[in-house]
Amino acid sequence: METVINGVTLLSEATTSNETARRNIDVIIEFFSLYLKDKDRFYSLWADEDPSVITPYVTGDVAVCQVGVHAGWEAVKAFWDPIHDDMHGTFDWFIDEIIPGEDPNVIITRSHSNIDVQADGIWGGKHVKYEGRYVQFFRFIDGKVKSFEEYYDTAQLNAAYGG
């Protein structure tokens, strides 16, 4: 099964009868659809109070990924703003699997991306082209993203972005 929704390709169907989980899955699809496209709408998907982004440890070669936890709006925007403001090109998302947790406010995705961007600003004007593979944990509160936790091949990322 392959379905494209707002530019995001779903490669499997999310199976859940839980209405809260279904609504949260719709938010995840919108989250991916807004990459490099609509920063204001992207931020509207997040919880008003104390959102967070959690990334794996990477080397200092990756400009905005030097900290494992980005907590609070200032830190979350410091993480996402350079992606939305300074990357121009193609950042296509494919959701390989959506795995609702027992708690409908916790959803795991396995995904991959095709990236071909000019990364300006703090990225140093680099052309970046690679296919990334990820496991992401979304936690929700009141239908909004409370936290986004992502695991990926940091060696591949550093090879693409590093000096």
Coordinates of C-alpha atoms in Angstrom, one line a residue:
M1 CA 0.0 0.0 0.0
E2 CA 1.4 3.4 -1.0
T3 CA -0.5 6.6 -0.4
V4 CA 0.7 10.2 -0.9
I5 CA -0.9 12.8 1.5
N6 CA 0.3 16.4 1.1
G7 CA 3.6 15.3 -0.4
V8 CA 4.3 12.6 2.3
T9 CA 4.4 9.0 1.0
L10 CA 2.9 6.5 3.4
L11 CA 4.3 3.0 2.6
S12 CA 2.0 1.2 5.1
E13 CA -1.3 1.7 6.7
A14 CA -1.5 2.8 10.3
T15 CA -3.8 0.3 12.1
T16 CA -5.5 1.6 15.1
S17 CA -9.1 2.0 16.2
N18 CA -8.2 4.6 18.8
E19 CA -9.6 8.0 17.7
T20 CA -6.9 9.9 19.7
A21 CA -4.1 7.9 18.0
R22 CA -5.8 8.5 14.6
R23 CA -5.8 12.3 15.1
N24 CA -2.2 12.2 16.3
I25 CA -1.2 10.2 13.2
D26 CA -2.8 13.0 11.1
V27 CA -0.6 15.5 12.9
I28 CA 2.5 13.4 12.2
I29 CA 1.7 13.4 8.5
E30 CA 1.2 17.1 8.5
F31 CA 4.4 17.6 10.5
F32 CA 6.4 15.8 7.7
S33 CA 4.4 17.6 4.9
L34 CA 5.5 21.1 6.3
Y35 CA 9.3 20.5 6.2
L36 CA 10.9 23.4 4.4
K37 CA 7.5 24.7 3.4
D38 CA 5.5 26.5 6.1
K39 CA 7.4 27.1 9.4
D40 CA 4.6 29.0 11.1
R41 CA 2.1 26.2 10.4
F42 CA 4.8 23.6 11.5
Y43 CA 5.2 25.4 14.8
S44 CA 1.4 25.5 15.3
L45 CA 1.4 21.7 15.5
W46 CA 3.5 21.9 18.7
A47 CA 2.3 22.1 22.4
D48 CA 2.2 25.6 23.7
E49 CA 4.1 24.7 26.9
D50 CA 7.6 23.3 27.1
P51 CA 8.0 21.4 23.8
S52 CA 11.2 19.4 23.2
V53 CA 13.3 17.9 20.5
I54 CA 15.6 15.0 21.4
T55 CA 18.4 14.0 19.1
P56 CA 21.1 11.4 19.3
Y57 CA 24.6 12.4 20.1
V58 CA 26.6 13.7 17.1
T59 CA 29.9 15.5 16.7
G60 CA 30.4 19.2 16.6
D61 CA 30.6 19.1 12.8
V62 CA 26.8 19.2 12.7
A63 CA 25.8 22.8 13.3
V64 CA 22.5 22.5 15.2
C65 CA 22.7 18.9 16.5
Q66 CA 25.3 19.4 19.3
V67 CA 22.9 18.9 22.2
G68 CA 20.8 15.8 23.0
V69 CA 17.8 17.6 24.4
H70 CA 16.3 20.9 23.1
A71 CA 13.7 21.9 25.7
G72 CA 11.4 24.9 25.6
W73 CA 10.4 27.1 22.7
E74 CA 13.6 29.0 22.4
A75 CA 15.6 25.7 22.1
V76 CA 13.1 24.1 19.8
K77 CA 13.1 27.1 17.5
A78 CA 16.9 27.2 17.6
F79 CA 16.9 23.6 16.4
W80 CA 14.2 23.9 13.7
D81 CA 14.7 27.5 12.4
P82 CA 18.0 26.7 10.6
I83 CA 16.3 23.8 8.8
H84 CA 13.3 25.8 7.7
D85 CA 15.2 29.1 7.0
D86 CA 18.5 27.9 5.5
M87 CA 17.8 24.6 3.6
H88 CA 16.4 25.1 0.1
G89 CA 15.6 22.2 -2.2
T90 CA 14.0 18.8 -1.8
F91 CA 13.4 17.1 1.5
D92 CA 10.9 14.3 0.7
W93 CA 9.6 12.1 3.5
F94 CA 8.5 8.5 3.3
I95 CA 6.8 6.9 6.3
D96 CA 7.6 3.3 6.2
E97 CA 5.6 2.3 9.3
I98 CA 3.5 4.0 11.9
I99 CA 3.4 2.2 15.3
P100 CA 0.8 3.5 17.8
G101 CA 1.8 2.8 21.4
E102 CA -0.5 1.5 24.1
D103 CA -0.8 5.1 25.1
P104 CA -2.5 6.8 22.1
N105 CA -0.3 9.9 22.8
V106 CA 2.9 8.0 21.9
I107 CA 3.4 7.0 18.3
I108 CA 6.6 5.7 16.7
T109 CA 7.4 6.1 13.1
R110 CA 10.0 4.4 10.9
S111 CA 10.7 6.7 8.0
H112 CA 13.2 7.6 5.4
S113 CA 13.9 10.8 3.4
N114 CA 15.4 11.8 0.1
I115 CA 17.3 15.0 0.7
D116 CA 18.8 17.3 -1.9
V117 CA 19.3 20.7 -0.5
Q118 CA 21.5 23.7 -0.5
A119 CA 22.2 24.3 3.2
D120 CA 23.1 27.9 3.8
G121 CA 23.4 30.0 7.0
I122 CA 25.0 28.1 9.9
W123 CA 25.3 25.0 7.6
G124 CA 28.1 26.8 5.7
G125 CA 26.6 26.9 2.1
K126 CA 26.9 23.1 1.6
H127 CA 25.1 21.0 -1.0
V128 CA 23.7 18.0 0.9
K129 CA 22.3 15.0 -0.9
Y130 CA 21.6 11.7 0.8
E131 CA 18.9 9.3 1.8
G132 CA 18.3 9.2 5.6
R133 CA 16.7 6.5 7.6
Y134 CA 15.1 7.3 11.0
V135 CA 13.1 6.0 14.0
Q136 CA 11.1 8.8 15.5
F137 CA 9.1 9.0 18.7
F138 CA 6.2 11.5 18.9
R139 CA 4.6 12.3 22.2
F140 CA 1.4 14.3 22.2
I141 CA -0.6 16.4 24.6
D142 CA -4.0 17.7 23.7
G143 CA -3.5 16.8 20.0
K144 CA -0.2 18.7 19.8
V145 CA 3.4 17.5 19.5
K146 CA 4.9 17.6 23.0
S147 CA 8.2 16.0 22.0
F148 CA 9.9 14.7 18.9
E149 CA 12.7 12.2 19.5
E150 CA 14.7 11.0 16.5
Y151 CA 17.3 8.4 15.9
Y152 CA 19.3 8.1 12.7
D153 CA 22.7 7.1 11.4
T154 CA 24.9 9.9 12.8
A155 CA 28.0 8.7 10.8
Q156 CA 26.0 9.2 7.6
L157 CA 24.8 12.6 8.7
N158 CA 28.3 13.7 9.7
A159 CA 29.6 12.5 6.3
A160 CA 27.0 14.6 4.5
Y161 CA 27.2 17.7 6.7
G162 CA 30.6 17.5 8.2
G163 CA 33.6 19.6 7.2

